[in-house]
Coordinates of C-alpha atoms in Angstrom, one line a residue:
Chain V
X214 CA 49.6 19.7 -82.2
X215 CA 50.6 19.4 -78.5
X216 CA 51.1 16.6 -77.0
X217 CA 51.4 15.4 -72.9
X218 CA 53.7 12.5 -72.0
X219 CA 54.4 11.0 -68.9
X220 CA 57.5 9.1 -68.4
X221 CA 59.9 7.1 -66.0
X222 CA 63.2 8.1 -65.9
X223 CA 65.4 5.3 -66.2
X224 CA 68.8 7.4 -65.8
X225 CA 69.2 6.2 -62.1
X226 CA 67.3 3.8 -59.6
X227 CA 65.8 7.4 -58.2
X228 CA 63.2 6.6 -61.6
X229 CA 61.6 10.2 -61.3
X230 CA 58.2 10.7 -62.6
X231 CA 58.8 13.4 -65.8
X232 CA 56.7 15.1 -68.2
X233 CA 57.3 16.1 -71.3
X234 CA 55.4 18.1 -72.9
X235 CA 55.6 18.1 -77.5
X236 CA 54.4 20.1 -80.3
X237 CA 54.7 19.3 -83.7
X238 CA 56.6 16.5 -82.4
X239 CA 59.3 18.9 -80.8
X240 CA 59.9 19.0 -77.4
X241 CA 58.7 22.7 -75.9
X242 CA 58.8 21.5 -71.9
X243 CA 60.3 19.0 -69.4
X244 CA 59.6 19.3 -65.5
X245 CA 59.3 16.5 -62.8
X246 CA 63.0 15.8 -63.5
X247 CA 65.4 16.3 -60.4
X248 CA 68.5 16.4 -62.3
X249 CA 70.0 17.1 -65.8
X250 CA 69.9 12.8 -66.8
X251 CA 66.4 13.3 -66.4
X252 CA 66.0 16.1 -68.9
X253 CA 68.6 14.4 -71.2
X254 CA 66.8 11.2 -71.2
X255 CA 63.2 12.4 -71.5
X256 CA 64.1 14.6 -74.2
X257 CA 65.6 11.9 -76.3
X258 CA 63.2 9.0 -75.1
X259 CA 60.2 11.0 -76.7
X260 CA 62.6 11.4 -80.2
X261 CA 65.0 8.6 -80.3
X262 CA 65.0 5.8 -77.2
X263 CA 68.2 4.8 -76.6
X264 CA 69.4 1.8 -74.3
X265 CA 72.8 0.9 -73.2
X266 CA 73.1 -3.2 -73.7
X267 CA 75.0 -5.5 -71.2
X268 CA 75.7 -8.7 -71.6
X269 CA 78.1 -11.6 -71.6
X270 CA 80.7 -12.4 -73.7
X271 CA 82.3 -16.2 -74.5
X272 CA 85.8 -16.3 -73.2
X273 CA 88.7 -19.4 -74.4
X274 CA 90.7 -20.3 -71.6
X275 CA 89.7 -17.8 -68.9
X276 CA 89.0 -18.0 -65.3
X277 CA 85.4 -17.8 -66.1
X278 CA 83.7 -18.9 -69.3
X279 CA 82.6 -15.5 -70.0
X280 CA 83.0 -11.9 -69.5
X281 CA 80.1 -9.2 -68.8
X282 CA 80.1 -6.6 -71.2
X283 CA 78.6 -3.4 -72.1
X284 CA 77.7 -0.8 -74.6
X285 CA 80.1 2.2 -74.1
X286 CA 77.5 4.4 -74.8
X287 CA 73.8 4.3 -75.6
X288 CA 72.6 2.5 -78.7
X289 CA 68.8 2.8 -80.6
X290 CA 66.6 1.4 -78.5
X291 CA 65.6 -0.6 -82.1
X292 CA 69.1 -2.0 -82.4
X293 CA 69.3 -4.3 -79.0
X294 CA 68.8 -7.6 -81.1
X295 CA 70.9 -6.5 -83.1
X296 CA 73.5 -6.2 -80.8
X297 CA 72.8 -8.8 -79.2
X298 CA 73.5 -11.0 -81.9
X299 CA 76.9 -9.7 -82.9
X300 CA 78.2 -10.2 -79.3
X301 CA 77.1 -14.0 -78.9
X302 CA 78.6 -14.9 -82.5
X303 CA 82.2 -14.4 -81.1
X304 CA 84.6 -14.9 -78.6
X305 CA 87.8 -13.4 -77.4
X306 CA 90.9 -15.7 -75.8
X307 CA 91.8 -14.7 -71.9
X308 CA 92.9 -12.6 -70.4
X309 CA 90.7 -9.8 -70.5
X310 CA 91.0 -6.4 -68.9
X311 CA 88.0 -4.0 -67.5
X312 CA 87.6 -1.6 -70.0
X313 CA 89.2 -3.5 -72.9
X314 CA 87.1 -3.1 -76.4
X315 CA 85.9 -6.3 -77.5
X316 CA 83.9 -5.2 -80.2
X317 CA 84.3 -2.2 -82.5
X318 CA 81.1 -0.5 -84.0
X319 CA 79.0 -3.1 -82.9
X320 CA 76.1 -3.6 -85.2
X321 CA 76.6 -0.9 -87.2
X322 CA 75.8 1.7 -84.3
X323 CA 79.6 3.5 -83.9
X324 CA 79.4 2.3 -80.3
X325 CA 82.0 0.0 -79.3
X326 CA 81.3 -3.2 -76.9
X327 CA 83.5 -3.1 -74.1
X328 CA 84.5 -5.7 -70.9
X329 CA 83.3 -5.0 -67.3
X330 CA 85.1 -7.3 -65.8
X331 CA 88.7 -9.0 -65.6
X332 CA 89.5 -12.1 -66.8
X333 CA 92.2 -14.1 -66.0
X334 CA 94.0 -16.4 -68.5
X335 CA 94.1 -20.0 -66.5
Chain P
X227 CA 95.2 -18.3 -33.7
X228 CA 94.8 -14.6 -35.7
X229 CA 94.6 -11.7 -33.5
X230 CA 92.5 -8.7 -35.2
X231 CA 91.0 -5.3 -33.9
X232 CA 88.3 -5.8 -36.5
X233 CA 87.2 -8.6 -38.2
X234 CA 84.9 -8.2 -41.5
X235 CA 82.5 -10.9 -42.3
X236 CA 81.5 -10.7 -46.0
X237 CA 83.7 -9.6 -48.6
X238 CA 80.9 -8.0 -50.9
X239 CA 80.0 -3.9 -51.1
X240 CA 79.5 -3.8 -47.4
X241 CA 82.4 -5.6 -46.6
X242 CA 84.7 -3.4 -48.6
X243 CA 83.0 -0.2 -47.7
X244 CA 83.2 -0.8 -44.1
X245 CA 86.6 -1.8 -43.9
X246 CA 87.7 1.4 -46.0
X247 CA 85.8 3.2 -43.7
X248 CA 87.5 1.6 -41.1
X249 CA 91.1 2.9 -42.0
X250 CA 89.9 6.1 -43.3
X251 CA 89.4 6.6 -39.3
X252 CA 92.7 5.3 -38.4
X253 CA 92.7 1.6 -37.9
X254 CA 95.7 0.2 -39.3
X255 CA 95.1 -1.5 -42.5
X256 CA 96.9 -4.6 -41.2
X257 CA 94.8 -4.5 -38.1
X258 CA 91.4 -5.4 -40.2
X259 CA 90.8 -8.9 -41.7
X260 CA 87.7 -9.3 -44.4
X261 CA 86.5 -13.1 -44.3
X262 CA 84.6 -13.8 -47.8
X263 CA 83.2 -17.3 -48.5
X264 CA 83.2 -17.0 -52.1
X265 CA 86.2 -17.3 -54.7
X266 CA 86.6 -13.6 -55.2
X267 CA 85.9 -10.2 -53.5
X268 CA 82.5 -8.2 -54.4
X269 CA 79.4 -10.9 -53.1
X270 CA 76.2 -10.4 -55.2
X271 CA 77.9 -7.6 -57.4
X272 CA 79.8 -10.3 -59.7
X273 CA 76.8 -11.8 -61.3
X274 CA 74.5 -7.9 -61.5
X275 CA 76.1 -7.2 -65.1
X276 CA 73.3 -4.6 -65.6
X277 CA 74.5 -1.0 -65.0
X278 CA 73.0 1.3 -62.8
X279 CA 75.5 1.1 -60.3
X280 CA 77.5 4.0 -58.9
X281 CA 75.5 7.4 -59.5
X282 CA 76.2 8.4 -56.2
X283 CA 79.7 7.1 -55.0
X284 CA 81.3 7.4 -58.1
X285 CA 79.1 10.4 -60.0
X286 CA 79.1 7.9 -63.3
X287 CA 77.0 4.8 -64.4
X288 CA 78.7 1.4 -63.6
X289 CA 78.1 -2.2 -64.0
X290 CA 78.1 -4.8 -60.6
X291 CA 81.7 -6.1 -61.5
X292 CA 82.5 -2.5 -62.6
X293 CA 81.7 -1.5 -58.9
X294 CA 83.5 -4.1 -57.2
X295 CA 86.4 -3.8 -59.0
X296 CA 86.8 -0.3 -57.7
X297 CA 86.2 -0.9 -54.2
X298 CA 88.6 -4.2 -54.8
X299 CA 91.5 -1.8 -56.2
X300 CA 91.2 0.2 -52.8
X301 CA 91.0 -2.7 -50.7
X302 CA 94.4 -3.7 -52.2
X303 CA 95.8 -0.7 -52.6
X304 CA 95.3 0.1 -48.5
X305 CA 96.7 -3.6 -48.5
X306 CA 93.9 -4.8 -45.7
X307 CA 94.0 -7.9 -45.7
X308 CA 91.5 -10.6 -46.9
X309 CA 90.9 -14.2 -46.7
X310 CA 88.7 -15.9 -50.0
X311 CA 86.7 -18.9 -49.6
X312 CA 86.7 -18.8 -45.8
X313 CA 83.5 -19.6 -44.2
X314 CA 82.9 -18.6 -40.9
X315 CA 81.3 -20.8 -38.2
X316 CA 80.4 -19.3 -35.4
X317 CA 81.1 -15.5 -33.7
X318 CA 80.9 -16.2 -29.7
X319 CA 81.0 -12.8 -27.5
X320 CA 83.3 -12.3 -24.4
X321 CA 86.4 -10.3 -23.4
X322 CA 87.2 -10.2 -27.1
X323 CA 85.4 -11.3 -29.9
X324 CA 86.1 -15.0 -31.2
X325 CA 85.3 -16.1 -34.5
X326 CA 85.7 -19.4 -35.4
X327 CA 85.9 -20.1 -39.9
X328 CA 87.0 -22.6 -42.4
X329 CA 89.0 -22.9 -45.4
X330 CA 90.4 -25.8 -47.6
X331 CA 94.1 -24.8 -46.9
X332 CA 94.4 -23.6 -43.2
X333 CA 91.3 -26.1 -41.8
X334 CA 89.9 -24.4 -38.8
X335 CA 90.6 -21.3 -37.7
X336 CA 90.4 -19.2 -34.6
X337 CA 90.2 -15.5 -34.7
X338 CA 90.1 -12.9 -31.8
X339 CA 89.2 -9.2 -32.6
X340 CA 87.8 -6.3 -30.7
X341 CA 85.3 -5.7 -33.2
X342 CA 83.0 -7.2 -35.6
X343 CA 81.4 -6.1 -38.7
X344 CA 78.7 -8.5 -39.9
X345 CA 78.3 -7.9 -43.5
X346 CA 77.1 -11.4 -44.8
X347 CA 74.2 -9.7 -47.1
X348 CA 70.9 -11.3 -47.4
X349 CA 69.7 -14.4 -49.7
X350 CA 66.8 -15.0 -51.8
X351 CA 63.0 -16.5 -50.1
X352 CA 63.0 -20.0 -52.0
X353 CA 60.1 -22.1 -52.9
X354 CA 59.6 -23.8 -49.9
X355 CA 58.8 -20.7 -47.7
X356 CA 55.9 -19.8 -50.5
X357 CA 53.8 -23.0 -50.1
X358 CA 53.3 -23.0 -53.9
X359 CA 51.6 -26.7 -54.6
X360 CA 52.7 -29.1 -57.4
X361 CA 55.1 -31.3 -57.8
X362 CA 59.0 -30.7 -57.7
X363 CA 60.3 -31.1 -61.2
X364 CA 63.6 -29.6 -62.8
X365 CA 63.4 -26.0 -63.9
X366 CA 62.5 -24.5 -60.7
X367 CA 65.5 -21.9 -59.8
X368 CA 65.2 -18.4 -57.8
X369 CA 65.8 -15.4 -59.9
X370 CA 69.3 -14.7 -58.8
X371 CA 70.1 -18.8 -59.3
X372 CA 69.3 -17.7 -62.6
X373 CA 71.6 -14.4 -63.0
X374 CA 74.7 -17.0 -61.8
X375 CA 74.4 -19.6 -65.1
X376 CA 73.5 -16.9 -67.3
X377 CA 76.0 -14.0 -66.2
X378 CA 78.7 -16.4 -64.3
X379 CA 78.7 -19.3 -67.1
X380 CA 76.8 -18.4 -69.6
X381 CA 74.4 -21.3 -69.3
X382 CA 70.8 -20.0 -70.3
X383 CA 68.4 -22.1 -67.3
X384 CA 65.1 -22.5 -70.2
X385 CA 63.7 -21.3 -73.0
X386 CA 60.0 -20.7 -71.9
X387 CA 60.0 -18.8 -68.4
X388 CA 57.1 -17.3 -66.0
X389 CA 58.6 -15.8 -63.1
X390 CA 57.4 -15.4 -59.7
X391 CA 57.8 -12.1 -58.0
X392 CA 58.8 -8.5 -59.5
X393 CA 61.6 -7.9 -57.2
X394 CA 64.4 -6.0 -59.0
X395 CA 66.2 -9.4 -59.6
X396 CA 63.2 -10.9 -61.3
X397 CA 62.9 -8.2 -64.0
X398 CA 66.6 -8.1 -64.6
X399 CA 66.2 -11.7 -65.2
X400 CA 62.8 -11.0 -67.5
X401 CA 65.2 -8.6 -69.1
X402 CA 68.7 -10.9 -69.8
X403 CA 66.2 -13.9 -70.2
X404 CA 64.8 -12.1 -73.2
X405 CA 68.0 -10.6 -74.8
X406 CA 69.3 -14.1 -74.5
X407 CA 66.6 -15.6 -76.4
X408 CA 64.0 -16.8 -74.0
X409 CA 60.2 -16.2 -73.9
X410 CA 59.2 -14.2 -71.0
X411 CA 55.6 -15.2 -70.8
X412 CA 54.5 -13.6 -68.0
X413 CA 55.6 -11.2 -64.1
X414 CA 53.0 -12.3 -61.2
X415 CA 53.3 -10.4 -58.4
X416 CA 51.1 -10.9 -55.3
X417 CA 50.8 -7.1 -54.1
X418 CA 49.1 -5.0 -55.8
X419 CA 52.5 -2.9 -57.0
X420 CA 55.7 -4.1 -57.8
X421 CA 58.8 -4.4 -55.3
X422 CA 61.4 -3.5 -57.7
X423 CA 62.1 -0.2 -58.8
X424 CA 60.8 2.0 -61.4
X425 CA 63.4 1.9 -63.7
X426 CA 63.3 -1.6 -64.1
X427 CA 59.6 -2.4 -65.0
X428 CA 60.2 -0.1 -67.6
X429 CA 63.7 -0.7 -69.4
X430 CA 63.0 -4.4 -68.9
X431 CA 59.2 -5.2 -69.0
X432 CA 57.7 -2.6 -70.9
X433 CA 60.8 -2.2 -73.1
X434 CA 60.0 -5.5 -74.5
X435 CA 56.2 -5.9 -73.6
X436 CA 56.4 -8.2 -71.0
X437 CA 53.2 -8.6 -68.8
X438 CA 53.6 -7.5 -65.5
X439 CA 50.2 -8.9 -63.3
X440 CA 50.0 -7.2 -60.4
X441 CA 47.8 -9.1 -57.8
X442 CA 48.7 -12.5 -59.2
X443 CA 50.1 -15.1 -57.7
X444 CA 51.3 -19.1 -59.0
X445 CA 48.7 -22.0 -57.7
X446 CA 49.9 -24.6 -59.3
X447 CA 53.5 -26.1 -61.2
X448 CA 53.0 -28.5 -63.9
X449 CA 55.2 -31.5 -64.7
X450 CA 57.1 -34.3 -63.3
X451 CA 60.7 -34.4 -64.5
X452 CA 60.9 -30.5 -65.8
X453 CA 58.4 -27.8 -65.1
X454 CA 55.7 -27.7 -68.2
X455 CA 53.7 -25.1 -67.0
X456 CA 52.4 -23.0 -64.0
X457 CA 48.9 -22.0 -63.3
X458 CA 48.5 -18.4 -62.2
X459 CA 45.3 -16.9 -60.9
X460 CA 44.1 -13.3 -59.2
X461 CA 43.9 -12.8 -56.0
X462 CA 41.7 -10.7 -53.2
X463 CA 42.8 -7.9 -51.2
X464 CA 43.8 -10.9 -49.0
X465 CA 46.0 -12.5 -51.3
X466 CA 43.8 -15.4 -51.0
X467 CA 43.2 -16.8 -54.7
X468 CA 40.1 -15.9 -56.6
X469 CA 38.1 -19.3 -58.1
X470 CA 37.5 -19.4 -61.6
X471 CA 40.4 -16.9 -62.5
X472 CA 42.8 -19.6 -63.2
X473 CA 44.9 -19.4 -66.4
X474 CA 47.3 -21.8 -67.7
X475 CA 51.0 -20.4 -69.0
X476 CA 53.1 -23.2 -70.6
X477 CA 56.8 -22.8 -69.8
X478 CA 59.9 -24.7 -69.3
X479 CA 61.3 -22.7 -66.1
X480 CA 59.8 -21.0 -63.2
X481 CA 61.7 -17.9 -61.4
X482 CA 61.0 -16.6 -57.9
X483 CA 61.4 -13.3 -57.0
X484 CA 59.9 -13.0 -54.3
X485 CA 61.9 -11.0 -51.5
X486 CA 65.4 -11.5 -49.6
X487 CA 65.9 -12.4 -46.1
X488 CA 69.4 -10.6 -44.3
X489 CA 71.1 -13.8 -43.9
X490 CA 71.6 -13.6 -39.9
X491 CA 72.4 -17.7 -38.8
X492 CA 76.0 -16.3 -37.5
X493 CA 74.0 -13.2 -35.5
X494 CA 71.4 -15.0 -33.9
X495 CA 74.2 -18.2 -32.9
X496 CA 76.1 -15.2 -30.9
X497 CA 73.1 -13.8 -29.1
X498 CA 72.0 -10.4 -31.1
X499 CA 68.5 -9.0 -31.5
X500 CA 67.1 -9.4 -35.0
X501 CA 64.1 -6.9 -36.0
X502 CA 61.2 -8.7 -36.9
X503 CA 60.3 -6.6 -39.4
X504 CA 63.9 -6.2 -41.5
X505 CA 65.0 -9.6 -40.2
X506 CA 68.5 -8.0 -39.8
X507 CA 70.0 -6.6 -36.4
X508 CA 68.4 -3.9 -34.2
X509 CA 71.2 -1.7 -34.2
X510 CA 71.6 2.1 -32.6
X511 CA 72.9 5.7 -34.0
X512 CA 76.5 3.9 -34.6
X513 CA 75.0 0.8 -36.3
X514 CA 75.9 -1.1 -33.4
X515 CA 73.7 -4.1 -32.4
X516 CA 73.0 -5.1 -28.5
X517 CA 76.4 -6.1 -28.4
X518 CA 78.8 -3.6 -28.0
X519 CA 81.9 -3.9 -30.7
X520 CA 79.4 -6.4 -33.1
X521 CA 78.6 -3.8 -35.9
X522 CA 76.0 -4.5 -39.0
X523 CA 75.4 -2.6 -42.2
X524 CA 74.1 -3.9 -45.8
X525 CA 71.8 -6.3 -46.9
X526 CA 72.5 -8.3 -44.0
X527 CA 70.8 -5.3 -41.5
X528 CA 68.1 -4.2 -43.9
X529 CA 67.3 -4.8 -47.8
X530 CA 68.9 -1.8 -49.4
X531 CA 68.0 -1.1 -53.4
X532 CA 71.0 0.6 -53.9
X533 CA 74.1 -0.7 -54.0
X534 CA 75.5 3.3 -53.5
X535 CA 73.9 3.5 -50.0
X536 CA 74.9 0.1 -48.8
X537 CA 78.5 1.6 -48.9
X538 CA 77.3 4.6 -47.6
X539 CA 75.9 2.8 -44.7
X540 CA 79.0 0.3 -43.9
X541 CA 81.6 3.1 -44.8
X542 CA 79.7 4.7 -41.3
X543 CA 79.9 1.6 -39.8
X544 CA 83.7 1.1 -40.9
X545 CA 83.9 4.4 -39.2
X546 CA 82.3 3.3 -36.1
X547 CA 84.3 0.1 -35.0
X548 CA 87.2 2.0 -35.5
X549 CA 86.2 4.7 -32.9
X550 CA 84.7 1.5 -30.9
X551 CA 88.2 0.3 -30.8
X552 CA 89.7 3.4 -29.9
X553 CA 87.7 4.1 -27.1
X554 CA 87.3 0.4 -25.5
X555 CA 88.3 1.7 -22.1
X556 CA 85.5 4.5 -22.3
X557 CA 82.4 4.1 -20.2
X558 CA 79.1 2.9 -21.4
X559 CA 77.2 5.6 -23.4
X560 CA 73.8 6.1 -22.0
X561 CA 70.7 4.2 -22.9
X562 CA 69.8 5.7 -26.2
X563 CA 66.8 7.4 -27.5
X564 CA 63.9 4.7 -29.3
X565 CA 63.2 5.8 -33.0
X566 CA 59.3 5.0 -33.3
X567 CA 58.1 3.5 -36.9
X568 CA 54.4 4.5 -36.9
X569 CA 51.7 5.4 -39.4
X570 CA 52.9 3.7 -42.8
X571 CA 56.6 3.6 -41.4
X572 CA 57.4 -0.2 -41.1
X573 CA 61.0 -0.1 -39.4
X574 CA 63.8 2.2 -38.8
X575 CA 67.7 2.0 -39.4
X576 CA 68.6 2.9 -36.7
X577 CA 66.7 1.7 -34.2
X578 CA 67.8 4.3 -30.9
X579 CA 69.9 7.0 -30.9
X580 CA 72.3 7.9 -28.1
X581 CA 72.7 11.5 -28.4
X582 CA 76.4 11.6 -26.8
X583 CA 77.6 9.5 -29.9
X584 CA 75.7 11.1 -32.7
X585 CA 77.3 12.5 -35.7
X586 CA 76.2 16.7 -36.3
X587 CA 73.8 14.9 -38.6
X588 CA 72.2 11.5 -38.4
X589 CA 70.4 9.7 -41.6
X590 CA 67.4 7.8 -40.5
X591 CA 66.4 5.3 -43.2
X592 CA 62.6 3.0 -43.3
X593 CA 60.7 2.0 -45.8
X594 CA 56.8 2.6 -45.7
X595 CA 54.0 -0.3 -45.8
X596 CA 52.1 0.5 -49.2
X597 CA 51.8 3.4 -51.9
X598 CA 51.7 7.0 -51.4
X599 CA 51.1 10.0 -53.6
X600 CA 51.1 13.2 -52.2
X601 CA 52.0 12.6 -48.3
X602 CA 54.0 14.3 -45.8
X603 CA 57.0 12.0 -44.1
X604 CA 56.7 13.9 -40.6
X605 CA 59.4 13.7 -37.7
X606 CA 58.4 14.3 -34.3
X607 CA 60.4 14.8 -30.9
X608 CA 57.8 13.5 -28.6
X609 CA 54.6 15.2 -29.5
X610 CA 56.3 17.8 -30.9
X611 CA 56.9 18.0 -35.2
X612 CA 60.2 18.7 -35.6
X613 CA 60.0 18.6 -39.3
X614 CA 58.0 17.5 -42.5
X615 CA 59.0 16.5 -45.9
X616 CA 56.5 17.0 -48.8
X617 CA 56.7 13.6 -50.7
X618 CA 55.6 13.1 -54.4
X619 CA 55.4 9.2 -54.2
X620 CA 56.7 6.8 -51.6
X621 CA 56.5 2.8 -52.5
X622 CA 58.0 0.0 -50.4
X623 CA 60.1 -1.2 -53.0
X624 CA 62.0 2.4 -52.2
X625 CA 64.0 2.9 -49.5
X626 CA 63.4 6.6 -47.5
X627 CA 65.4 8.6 -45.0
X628 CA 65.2 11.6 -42.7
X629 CA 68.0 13.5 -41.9
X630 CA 68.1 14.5 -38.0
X631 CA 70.5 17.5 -37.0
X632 CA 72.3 16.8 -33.7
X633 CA 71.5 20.4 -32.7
X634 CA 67.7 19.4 -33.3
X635 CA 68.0 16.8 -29.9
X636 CA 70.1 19.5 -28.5
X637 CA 68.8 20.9 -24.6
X638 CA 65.7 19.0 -25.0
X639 CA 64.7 15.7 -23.0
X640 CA 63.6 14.2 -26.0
X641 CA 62.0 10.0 -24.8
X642 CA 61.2 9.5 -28.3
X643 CA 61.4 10.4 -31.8
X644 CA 58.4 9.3 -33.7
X645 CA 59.0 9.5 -37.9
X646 CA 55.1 8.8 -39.7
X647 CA 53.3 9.2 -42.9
X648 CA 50.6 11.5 -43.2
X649 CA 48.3 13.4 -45.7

């Protein structure tokens, strides 16, 4: 069975208009796309939608009382709350670097949850 | 007293940009000085967690601090100097420059420089400029109010929230709203299309089935002591509310989103000519405004969506002063050519260009008045099309821009140059 879908490409602000075209549930065509993010993301959007998560993070005795965070990489689009709810039920002690893993395998997903931002022990 | 060649006023995207641009062109780091009222470097980036930033200056995805923290690295690195929680006063042209700013430790200061870069950004319309009726209870913030207590200190504003507005800020704030636990009841928006970008109404409304009403506006806020609920209702091609379509959404908070204004007091106290259109400086081909040496780029001379082009657009005007300052014994350039918004163009950045100080290749950036599918962006010299760009869709939430070729102005008397929309 084919199958038409139109989507917006969320890989960049740019949020080109693609089409992808599916049969049997495989992906035979993608066009509207201006770069390769765009093919990459419509061809897993239509199989597996993936997100990345940021958030914030509770910080002790840091310059701020939290940190923003982020997935490293993309998790299941199905797995946000998940992850969501494994970063707010900790906390890490100041200081923080950019870059610095917070969380390892968060929720289950192999992808690690990492700071975006330095923080400053005060 | 501080003597400068170029002073920097706003430490945020712009502010770095320009001033890296600045001493990419020779100025001596030491010769710059970046005033920044806030407590650290980087302006609206701290608080924009979300990624997205970076695709074009940096070729990889990055958060707001992420950003920042690159261009803050540089800055130190180059050692320009910087001076944090320093409001400025007032900017007064003459011989030189004087700027007159505040801190806690030094008091008042006095600052002379050849050359200024206003890069103050832009702030948020707040509820008092959108006549919304009702009384003034607790629970009322604007969108990026919002992003600062949940992203800055973790401090979620309500639990029940209807926001005003689908500027990009108000669906990243559906979006972290939602992770963090609230109820996103509802997106109104007046237009009939949203003023944020793509990306957005999709990764954070439709990702999690938030209703976006297009052509919807708030008439009414609920409650006394905290906001209880808002009345929203449909509106005419007029915006003008339409009777009987009133419907009640209970909520606990209310978030506008509902456009940014450059933030110009400083420009206007020193005399410079704000476009009524952008609400930031009329500036020519070296982003210069009607005073020579005063220099504008980011949110503070236009809106930008992207934080990518803002430092695009202040590197260039980094690039400029410096030149500026070079060449202060030069004579005056000659008057320079207008650049025409017409036909679904609203404004242009820049405003004139004087051919004797263009670049082998000038970007002309506008944003158009509604939606387009389909269209042509034409350029013309005169009455004469120089060019025209096939355009898929165009929306005013997304900013456009031209390229124009020295060599196209080349041997021709050109009086105007005219950029439209057509079919």
């Amino acid at each position: 069975m084919k199958e038409k879908r139109e989507l917006t490409c969320i890989g960049c602000p740019m949020g080109c208009q693609i089409t992808v075209v599916l049969k049997d549930g495989l992906v035979t065509d993608v066009s509207g796309n201006t770069c390769k993010i765009g093919d990459t993301y419509a061809r897993e959007e239509v199989t597996n939608p993936r997100r990345t998560v940021t958030s914030i993070l509770k910080v002790v005795d840091g310059e701020l009382p939290v940190v923003s965070v982020k997935t490293g990489e993309t998790v299941p689009k199905d797995r946000i709350f998940a992850v969501m709810e494994e970063i707010n039920s900790i906390s890490v002690e100041a200081p923080v670097s950019i870059g610095q893993v917070l969380i390892e395998n968060v929720a289950d997903t192999g992808v690690s949850v990492v700071a975006t931002r330095e923080i400053k022990k005060v | 007293m501080i003597r400068k060649s170029l002073v920097i006023i706003g430490g945020g995207p712009a502010g770095m940009a320009a001033a890296l641009g600045a001493v990419e062109n020779g100025l001596a780091p030491d010769e710059i000085l970046i005033l920044e009222r806030d407590k650290r470097l980087g302006g609206i980036l701290n608080q924009c967690i979300h990624n997205g930033f970076g695709l074009h200056t940096f070729k990889e995805e990055l958060t707001g601090p992420e950003y920042a923290a690159r261009y803050e690295a540089q800055i130190k690195a180059k050692k320009i100097s910087y001076k944090l929680g320093t409001m400025v006063m007032s900017i007064r042209d003459g011989e030189e420059k004087e700027i007159i700013a505040m801190n806690g430790q030094e008091g008042i200061l006095e600052i002379y420089a050849k050359a200024v870069i206003l890069a103050m950004g832009c702030r948020e319309r707040p509820r008092g400029a959108l006549n919304i009726p009702g009384y003034r209870p607790a629970g009322i913030f604007s969108a990026g109010t919002a992003q600062y207590y949940v992203n800055m200190e973790g401090k979620l504003p309500g639990k029940e929230v209807v926001i005003l507005g689908s500027g990009d800020i108000g669906l990243i704030m559906a979006h972290r709203m939602t992770l963090e636990g609230a109820k996103v009841k509802a997106v109104a928006e007046l237009m009939p299309y949203s003023g944020g970008l793509k990306r957005n109404i999709v990764q954070c409304l439709q990702d999690f089935d938030i209703p976006l009403l297009l052509s919807h506006t708030v008439v009414d806020i609920h409650g006394k002591e905290r906001v209880e609920g808002v009345t929203i209702a449909k509106v005419d091609e007029k915006s003008a509310p339409i009777p009987g379509t009133e419907k009640y959404y209970s909520c606990d908070t209310l978030l506008l989103s509902c456009g940014l204004i450059p933030e110009n007091e400083l420009s206007l106290g020193c005399g410079i000519t704000l476009s009524p259109v952008t609400g930031g400086p009329v500036v020519n081909e070296s982003l210069e405004t009607n005073i020579p040496g005063v220099f504008a780029c980011g949110n503070v001379l236009h809106v930008h969506d992207l934080v990518d082009f803002v430092s695009g657009e202040a590197k260039e005007a980094g690039e400029r002063s410096a030149e500026y300052v070079r060449n202060l014994s030069a004579p005056e350039a000659e008057e320079g050519i207008p650049v025409l918004a017409e036909n679904g163009v609203r404004y242009t950045v820049p405003a004139t260009i004087r051919t004797q100080h263009m670049k082998e290749s000038q970007t002309i950036r506008f944003r158009v008045g509604k939606e387009y599918r389909g269209v042509k962006v034409c350029v013309y010299l005169d009455n004469t099309l120089l060019r025209s760009i096939p355009k898929r869709t165009m929306a005013p939430g997304e900013m456009e821009k031209v390229v124009l070729l020295k060599k196209d102005l080349a041997d021709r008397n050109v009086k105007s140059i005219r950029i439209t929309v057509e079919e």
